[in-house]
PDB file of C-alpha atoms in Angstrom:
ATOM      1  CA  UNK A  29       0.089  -0.166  -0.146  1.00  0.00           C
ATOM      2  CA  UNK A  30       1.064   3.397  -0.705  1.00  0.00           C
ATOM      3  CA  UNK A  31       1.723   5.451   2.531  1.00  0.00           C
ATOM      4  CA  UNK A  32      -0.907   8.691   2.687  1.00  0.00           C
ATOM      5  CA  UNK A  33      -0.365  11.900   1.498  1.00  0.00           C
ATOM      6  CA  UNK A  34       1.262  14.006   3.850  1.00  0.00           C
ATOM      7  CA  UNK A  35       0.304  18.206   3.076  1.00  0.00           C
ATOM      8  CA  UNK A  36       2.393  20.845   4.573  1.00  0.00           C
ATOM      9  CA  UNK A  37       1.385  22.404   7.764  1.00  0.00           C
ATOM     10  CA  UNK A  38      -1.088  25.524   7.830  1.00  0.00           C
ATOM     11  CA  UNK A  39       0.812  28.515   9.071  1.00  0.00           C
ATOM     12  CA  UNK A  40      -1.009  30.867  11.432  1.00  0.00           C
ATOM     13  CA  UNK A  41       0.953  34.380  11.963  1.00  0.00           C
ATOM     14  CA  UNK A  42       0.288  38.067  11.889  1.00  0.00           C
ATOM     15  CA  UNK A  43       1.320  40.066   9.221  1.00  0.00           C
ATOM     16  CA  UNK A  44       1.412  43.217  10.961  1.00  0.00           C
ATOM     17  CA  UNK A  45       3.981  42.234  13.710  1.00  0.00           C
ATOM     18  CA  UNK A  46       6.026  40.785  10.976  1.00  0.00           C
ATOM     19  CA  UNK A  47       6.018  44.102   9.014  1.00  0.00           C
ATOM     20  CA  UNK A  48       6.494  45.740  12.508  1.00  0.00           C
ATOM     21  CA  UNK A  49       9.359  43.632  13.382  1.00  0.00           C
ATOM     22  CA  UNK A  50      11.166  43.978  10.386  1.00  0.00           C
ATOM     23  CA  UNK A  51      10.918  48.104  10.524  1.00  0.00           C
ATOM     24  CA  UNK A  52      12.059  47.992  14.040  1.00  0.00           C
ATOM     25  CA  UNK A  53      14.987  45.701  13.150  1.00  0.00           C
ATOM     26  CA  UNK A  54      15.774  48.163  10.304  1.00  0.00           C
ATOM     27  CA  UNK A  55      15.646  50.938  13.039  1.00  0.00           C
ATOM     28  CA  UNK A  56      17.607  49.247  15.472  1.00  0.00           C
ATOM     29  CA  UNK A  57      20.777  48.273  12.923  1.00  0.00           C
ATOM     30  CA  UNK A  58      20.496  51.714  11.508  1.00  0.00           C
ATOM     31  CA  UNK A  59      20.807  53.760  14.599  1.00  0.00           C
ATOM     32  CA  UNK A  60      23.320  51.093  16.265  1.00  0.00           C
ATOM     33  CA  UNK A  61      25.472  51.111  13.338  1.00  0.00           C
ATOM     34  CA  UNK A  62      25.498  54.720  13.401  1.00  0.00           C
ATOM     35  CA  UNK A  63      26.572  54.665  16.957  1.00  0.00           C
ATOM     36  CA  UNK A  64      28.994  51.868  16.666  1.00  0.00           C
ATOM     37  CA  UNK A  65      30.527  53.480  13.885  1.00  0.00           C
ATOM     38  CA  UNK A  66      30.515  57.161  14.948  1.00  0.00           C
ATOM     39  CA  UNK A  67      30.035  57.047  18.902  1.00  0.00           C
ATOM     40  CA  UNK A  68      33.385  57.884  20.889  1.00  0.00           C
ATOM     41  CA  UNK A  69      34.113  56.408  24.466  1.00  0.00           C
ATOM     42  CA  UNK A  70      31.639  54.167  25.315  1.00  0.00           C
ATOM     43  CA  UNK A  71      29.132  54.822  23.067  1.00  0.00           C
ATOM     44  CA  UNK A  72      30.009  51.877  20.712  1.00  0.00           C
ATOM     45  CA  UNK A  73      30.191  49.185  23.547  1.00  0.00           C
ATOM     46  CA  UNK A  74      27.144  50.502  24.723  1.00  0.00           C
ATOM     47  CA  UNK A  75      25.427  50.166  21.234  1.00  0.00           C
ATOM     48  CA  UNK A  76      26.638  46.287  21.061  1.00  0.00           C
ATOM     49  CA  UNK A  77      24.707  45.966  24.027  1.00  0.00           C
ATOM     50  CA  UNK A  78      21.416  47.564  23.222  1.00  0.00           C
ATOM     51  CA  UNK A  79      21.204  45.843  19.793  1.00  0.00           C
ATOM     52  CA  UNK A  80      22.013  42.678  21.330  1.00  0.00           C
ATOM     53  CA  UNK A  81      19.393  42.773  23.681  1.00  0.00           C
ATOM     54  CA  UNK A  82      16.822  44.437  21.210  1.00  0.00           C
ATOM     55  CA  UNK A  83      17.134  42.335  18.460  1.00  0.00           C
ATOM     56  CA  UNK A  84      16.091  39.030  20.555  1.00  0.00           C
ATOM     57  CA  UNK A  85      13.731  40.501  22.103  1.00  0.00           C
ATOM     58  CA  UNK A  86      12.145  42.456  18.667  1.00  0.00           C
ATOM     59  CA  UNK A  87      12.316  39.177  17.166  1.00  0.00           C
ATOM     60  CA  UNK A  88      10.591  37.521  20.032  1.00  0.00           C
ATOM     61  CA  UNK A  89       7.284  39.226  19.678  1.00  0.00           C
ATOM     62  CA  UNK A  90       7.343  39.957  15.702  1.00  0.00           C
ATOM     63  CA  UNK A  91       8.644  37.832  13.601  1.00  0.00           C
ATOM     64  CA  UNK A  92       8.733  34.576  15.543  1.00  0.00           C
ATOM     65  CA  UNK A  93       5.880  34.068  16.977  1.00  0.00           C
ATOM     66  CA  UNK A  94       3.726  31.321  14.664  1.00  0.00           C
ATOM     67  CA  UNK A  95       0.991  28.507  14.708  1.00  0.00           C
ATOM     68  CA  UNK A  96       1.602  25.581  13.038  1.00  0.00           C
ATOM     69  CA  UNK A  97      -1.117  22.925  12.020  1.00  0.00           C
ATOM     70  CA  UNK A  98      -0.860  19.722  10.523  1.00  0.00           C
ATOM     71  CA  UNK A  99      -2.127  16.154   9.775  1.00  0.00           C
ATOM     72  CA  UNK A 100      -0.486  14.961  13.623  1.00  0.00           C
ATOM     73  CA  UNK A 101       0.239  18.209  15.994  1.00  0.00           C
ATOM     74  CA  UNK A 102      -0.361  21.349  16.788  1.00  0.00           C
ATOM     75  CA  UNK A 103       2.779  23.772  17.320  1.00  0.00           C
ATOM     76  CA  UNK A 104       2.376  26.770  18.793  1.00  0.00           C
ATOM     77  CA  UNK A 105       5.653  29.143  18.742  1.00  0.00           C
ATOM     78  CA  UNK A 106       5.301  31.754  21.301  1.00  0.00           C
ATOM     79  CA  UNK A 107       8.227  34.571  22.092  1.00  0.00           C
ATOM     80  CA  UNK A 108       9.761  32.353  24.297  1.00  0.00           C
ATOM     81  CA  UNK A 109       8.436  28.880  24.131  1.00  0.00           C
ATOM     82  CA  UNK A 110       7.804  25.985  21.328  1.00  0.00           C
ATOM     83  CA  UNK A 111       4.922  24.060  23.044  1.00  0.00           C
ATOM     84  CA  UNK A 112       3.791  20.878  20.262  1.00  0.00           C
ATOM     85  CA  UNK A 113       0.238  19.381  21.398  1.00  0.00           C
ATOM     86  CA  UNK A 114      -0.429  16.202  19.406  1.00  0.00           C
ATOM     87  CA  UNK A 115      -3.998  16.458  18.197  1.00  0.00           C
ATOM     88  CA  UNK A 116      -5.078  13.972  20.506  1.00  0.00           C
ATOM     89  CA  UNK A 117      -3.992  16.027  23.711  1.00  0.00           C
ATOM     90  CA  UNK A 118      -5.577  19.112  22.187  1.00  0.00           C
ATOM     91  CA  UNK A 119      -8.876  19.634  24.847  1.00  0.00           C
ATOM     92  CA  UNK A 120     -10.194  23.020  23.582  1.00  0.00           C
ATOM     93  CA  UNK A 121      -9.007  25.731  21.304  1.00  0.00           C
ATOM     94  CA  UNK A 122     -10.927  28.916  21.873  1.00  0.00           C
ATOM     95  CA  UNK A 123     -11.073  33.146  21.213  1.00  0.00           C
ATOM     96  CA  UNK A 124     -11.847  35.237  24.025  1.00  0.00           C
ATOM     97  CA  UNK A 125      -9.458  38.157  24.891  1.00  0.00           C
ATOM     98  CA  UNK A 126      -6.779  36.129  23.113  1.00  0.00           C
ATOM     99  CA  UNK A 127      -6.437  33.276  21.166  1.00  0.00           C
ATOM    100  CA  UNK A 128      -5.832  29.897  24.011  1.00  0.00           C
ATOM    101  CA  UNK A 129      -4.614  26.504  24.094  1.00  0.00           C
ATOM    102  CA  UNK A 130      -6.150  24.238  26.247  1.00  0.00           C
ATOM    103  CA  UNK A 131      -4.152  20.887  26.203  1.00  0.00           C
ATOM    104  CA  UNK A 132      -2.843  18.404  28.934  1.00  0.00           C
ATOM    105  CA  UNK A 133      -4.603  19.893  31.673  1.00  0.00           C
ATOM    106  CA  UNK A 134      -2.850  23.090  30.699  1.00  0.00           C
ATOM    107  CA  UNK A 135      -3.674  26.435  28.674  1.00  0.00           C
ATOM    108  CA  UNK A 136      -1.070  28.280  26.495  1.00  0.00           C
ATOM    109  CA  UNK A 137      -1.497  31.944  25.115  1.00  0.00           C
ATOM    110  CA  UNK A 138      -1.354  31.738  20.938  1.00  0.00           C
ATOM    111  CA  UNK A 139       0.762  34.891  20.317  1.00  0.00           C
ATOM    112  CA  UNK A 140       0.224  34.575  16.694  1.00  0.00           C
ATOM    113  CA  UNK A 141      -3.394  35.078  16.093  1.00  0.00           C
ATOM    114  CA  UNK A 142      -3.877  38.039  18.184  1.00  0.00           C
ATOM    115  CA  UNK A 143      -7.639  38.486  19.157  1.00  0.00           C
ATOM    116  CA  UNK A 144      -9.627  42.126  17.876  1.00  0.00           C
ATOM    117  CA  UNK A 145     -12.584  42.958  19.715  1.00  0.00           C
ATOM    118  CA  UNK A 146     -13.032  45.779  16.937  1.00  0.00           C
ATOM    119  CA  UNK A 147     -13.252  43.126  14.063  1.00  0.00           C
ATOM    120  CA  UNK A 148     -15.187  40.948  15.910  1.00  0.00           C
ATOM    121  CA  UNK A 149     -17.501  43.453  16.935  1.00  0.00           C
ATOM    122  CA  UNK A 150     -17.648  44.342  13.461  1.00  0.00           C
ATOM    123  CA  UNK A 151     -18.383  41.219  12.252  1.00  0.00           C
ATOM    124  CA  UNK A 152     -21.574  40.843  14.006  1.00  0.00           C
ATOM    125  CA  UNK A 153     -22.620  44.145  13.846  1.00  0.00           C
ATOM    126  CA  UNK A 154     -22.340  43.258   9.645  1.00  0.00           C
ATOM    127  CA  UNK A 155     -24.265  39.711  10.322  1.00  0.00           C
ATOM    128  CA  UNK A 156     -27.215  41.503  12.546  1.00  0.00           C
ATOM    129  CA  UNK A 157     -27.762  43.966   9.603  1.00  0.00           C
ATOM    130  CA  UNK A 158     -27.606  41.010   6.744  1.00  0.00           C
ATOM    131  CA  UNK A 159     -29.954  39.009   9.042  1.00  0.00           C
ATOM    132  CA  UNK A 160     -32.647  41.628   9.538  1.00  0.00           C
ATOM    133  CA  UNK A 161     -32.407  43.041   5.784  1.00  0.00           C
ATOM    134  CA  UNK A 162     -30.993  46.285   6.911  1.00  0.00           C
ATOM    135  CA  UNK A 163     -28.839  47.934   4.205  1.00  0.00           C
ATOM    136  CA  UNK A 164     -25.184  48.471   5.026  1.00  0.00           C
ATOM    137  CA  UNK A 165     -23.847  51.848   5.522  1.00  0.00           C
ATOM    138  CA  UNK A 166     -23.501  53.311   2.170  1.00  0.00           C
ATOM    139  CA  UNK A 167     -25.921  51.667   0.446  1.00  0.00           C
ATOM    140  CA  UNK A 168     -28.207  53.226  -1.865  1.00  0.00           C
ATOM    141  CA  UNK A 169     -31.852  52.078  -2.342  1.00  0.00           C
ATOM    142  CA  UNK A 170     -31.325  48.844  -0.175  1.00  0.00           C
ATOM    143  CA  UNK A 171     -28.690  47.869  -2.412  1.00  0.00           C
ATOM    144  CA  UNK A 172     -26.867  47.190   0.129  1.00  0.00           C
ATOM    145  CA  UNK A 173     -28.588  44.695   1.887  1.00  0.00           C
ATOM    146  CA  UNK A 174     -28.261  42.542  -1.409  1.00  0.00           C
ATOM    147  CA  UNK A 175     -24.893  43.172  -1.141  1.00  0.00           C
ATOM    148  CA  UNK A 176     -24.559  41.612   2.240  1.00  0.00           C
ATOM    149  CA  UNK A 177     -26.471  38.817   1.458  1.00  0.00           C
ATOM    150  CA  UNK A 178     -24.809  37.417  -1.543  1.00  0.00           C
ATOM    151  CA  UNK A 179     -21.229  38.179   0.532  1.00  0.00           C
ATOM    152  CA  UNK A 180     -22.578  35.769   3.615  1.00  0.00           C
ATOM    153  CA  UNK A 181     -21.646  36.372   7.022  1.00  0.00           C
ATOM    154  CA  UNK A 182     -18.631  37.726   8.197  1.00  0.00           C
ATOM    155  CA  UNK A 183     -16.329  36.384  10.843  1.00  0.00           C
ATOM    156  CA  UNK A 184     -13.245  38.220  12.703  1.00  0.00           C
ATOM    157  CA  UNK A 185      -9.700  37.234  11.482  1.00  0.00           C
ATOM    158  CA  UNK A 186      -8.949  35.480  14.714  1.00  0.00           C
ATOM    159  CA  UNK A 187     -12.952  33.578  15.387  1.00  0.00           C
ATOM    160  CA  UNK A 188     -12.248  31.942  11.596  1.00  0.00           C
ATOM    161  CA  UNK A 189      -8.224  30.610  12.650  1.00  0.00           C
ATOM    162  CA  UNK A 190      -9.784  29.073  15.898  1.00  0.00           C
ATOM    163  CA  UNK A 191     -12.916  27.778  14.026  1.00  0.00           C
ATOM    164  CA  UNK A 192     -10.114  26.020  11.386  1.00  0.00           C
ATOM    165  CA  UNK A 193      -7.839  24.693  14.245  1.00  0.00           C
ATOM    166  CA  UNK A 194     -11.023  23.091  15.628  1.00  0.00           C
ATOM    167  CA  UNK A 195     -11.919  21.778  12.563  1.00  0.00           C
ATOM    168  CA  UNK A 196      -8.605  20.424  12.636  1.00  0.00           C
ATOM    169  CA  UNK A 197      -8.605  18.802  16.467  1.00  0.00           C
ATOM    170  CA  UNK A 198     -11.848  16.583  15.716  1.00  0.00           C
ATOM    171  CA  UNK A 199     -10.657  15.507  12.253  1.00  0.00           C
ATOM    172  CA  UNK A 200      -7.052  14.390  13.324  1.00  0.00           C
ATOM    173  CA  UNK A 201      -7.913  13.887  16.667  1.00  0.00           C
ATOM    174  CA  UNK A 202      -8.704  10.203  16.757  1.00  0.00           C
ATOM    175  CA  UNK A 203      -5.927   9.185  14.788  1.00  0.00           C
ATOM    176  CA  UNK A 204      -3.473   6.665  16.131  1.00  0.00           C
ATOM    177  CA  UNK A 205      -0.619   9.093  15.066  1.00  0.00           C
ATOM    178  CA  UNK A 206      -1.860  11.857  16.535  1.00  0.00           C
ATOM    179  CA  UNK A 207      -1.700  11.236  20.730  1.00  0.00           C
ATOM    180  CA  UNK A 208       1.482  11.736  22.649  1.00  0.00           C
ATOM    181  CA  UNK A 209       2.159  14.083  25.352  1.00  0.00           C
ATOM    182  CA  UNK A 210       2.511  17.879  25.300  1.00  0.00           C
ATOM    183  CA  UNK A 211       5.626  19.070  25.220  1.00  0.00           C
ATOM    184  CA  UNK A 212       7.668  22.692  25.783  1.00  0.00           C
ATOM    185  CA  UNK A 213      10.826  23.587  24.402  1.00  0.00           C
ATOM    186  CA  UNK A 214      12.134  26.817  25.670  1.00  0.00           C
ATOM    187  CA  UNK A 215      13.943  29.330  23.160  1.00  0.00           C
ATOM    188  CA  UNK A 216      17.616  29.647  23.824  1.00  0.00           C
ATOM    189  CA  UNK A 217      18.757  31.582  20.469  1.00  0.00           C
ATOM    190  CA  UNK A 218      16.092  34.055  21.685  1.00  0.00           C
ATOM    191  CA  UNK A 219      16.863  33.982  25.345  1.00  0.00           C
ATOM    192  CA  UNK A 220      20.633  33.797  25.486  1.00  0.00           C
ATOM    193  CA  UNK A 221      21.668  37.102  23.715  1.00  0.00           C
ATOM    194  CA  UNK A 222      18.654  38.316  25.207  1.00  0.00           C
ATOM    195  CA  UNK A 223      19.867  37.752  28.717  1.00  0.00           C
ATOM    196  CA  UNK A 224      23.759  38.233  27.232  1.00  0.00           C
ATOM    197  CA  UNK A 225      22.478  41.626  26.136  1.00  0.00           C
ATOM    198  CA  UNK A 226      20.782  42.563  29.018  1.00  0.00           C
ATOM    199  CA  UNK A 227      23.421  41.788  32.000  1.00  0.00           C
ATOM    200  CA  UNK A 228      25.795  44.129  29.578  1.00  0.00           C
ATOM    201  CA  UNK A 229      23.751  46.622  29.993  1.00  0.00           C
ATOM    202  CA  UNK A 230      23.474  46.503  33.373  1.00  0.00           C
ATOM    203  CA  UNK A 231      27.140  46.102  33.558  1.00  0.00           C
ATOM    204  CA  UNK A 232      27.563  49.459  31.718  1.00  0.00           C
ATOM    205  CA  UNK A 233      25.136  51.624  33.971  1.00  0.00           C
ATOM    206  CA  UNK A 234      26.705  50.000  36.917  1.00  0.00           C
ATOM    207  CA  UNK A 235      29.717  51.058  35.894  1.00  0.00           C
ATOM    208  CA  UNK A 236      29.160  54.587  34.381  1.00  0.00           C
TER     209      UNK A 236
END
């Protein structure tokens, strides 16, 4: 028999966070590089320490967070930790004020899927107007209501992502290959340079 086809993981991450991370890293590199090349006295050393602290911190909260959903497991990459939960261990996935994974008797935040209450309220208002037949704002002679009906109900991005993840959990949760304990790993590639930069800045401040 041929082996079952494995599809690539679905990836959930914030586009705005990626853009902000790239811009902030560029700004840190520009300011730090300028201080390193043109500064005198302790300025270059301080610039190196500041960049060593700022770069991993920015990366941790903007570029790193992501959720990977495959056929056998859910992998949540948060700023400082990575949580791997086989689908069989997933108890609940929910979006309240933040997106949360309940697995193995513990609760984990999913940083890469931010909840926007404004987007949720906007989607709810849209759906309520569509159900009542009211025209959308800017509609002319009731044509907005017809457009709403054609578009169908709207869902906030975070709620849509959670619905997809719940569907995957239900679909794959009974698989033998999707069983096992939840594992948590610290991101030392982020934590080590971050700690080194923090220590260097503290030493420079104490010896100033």
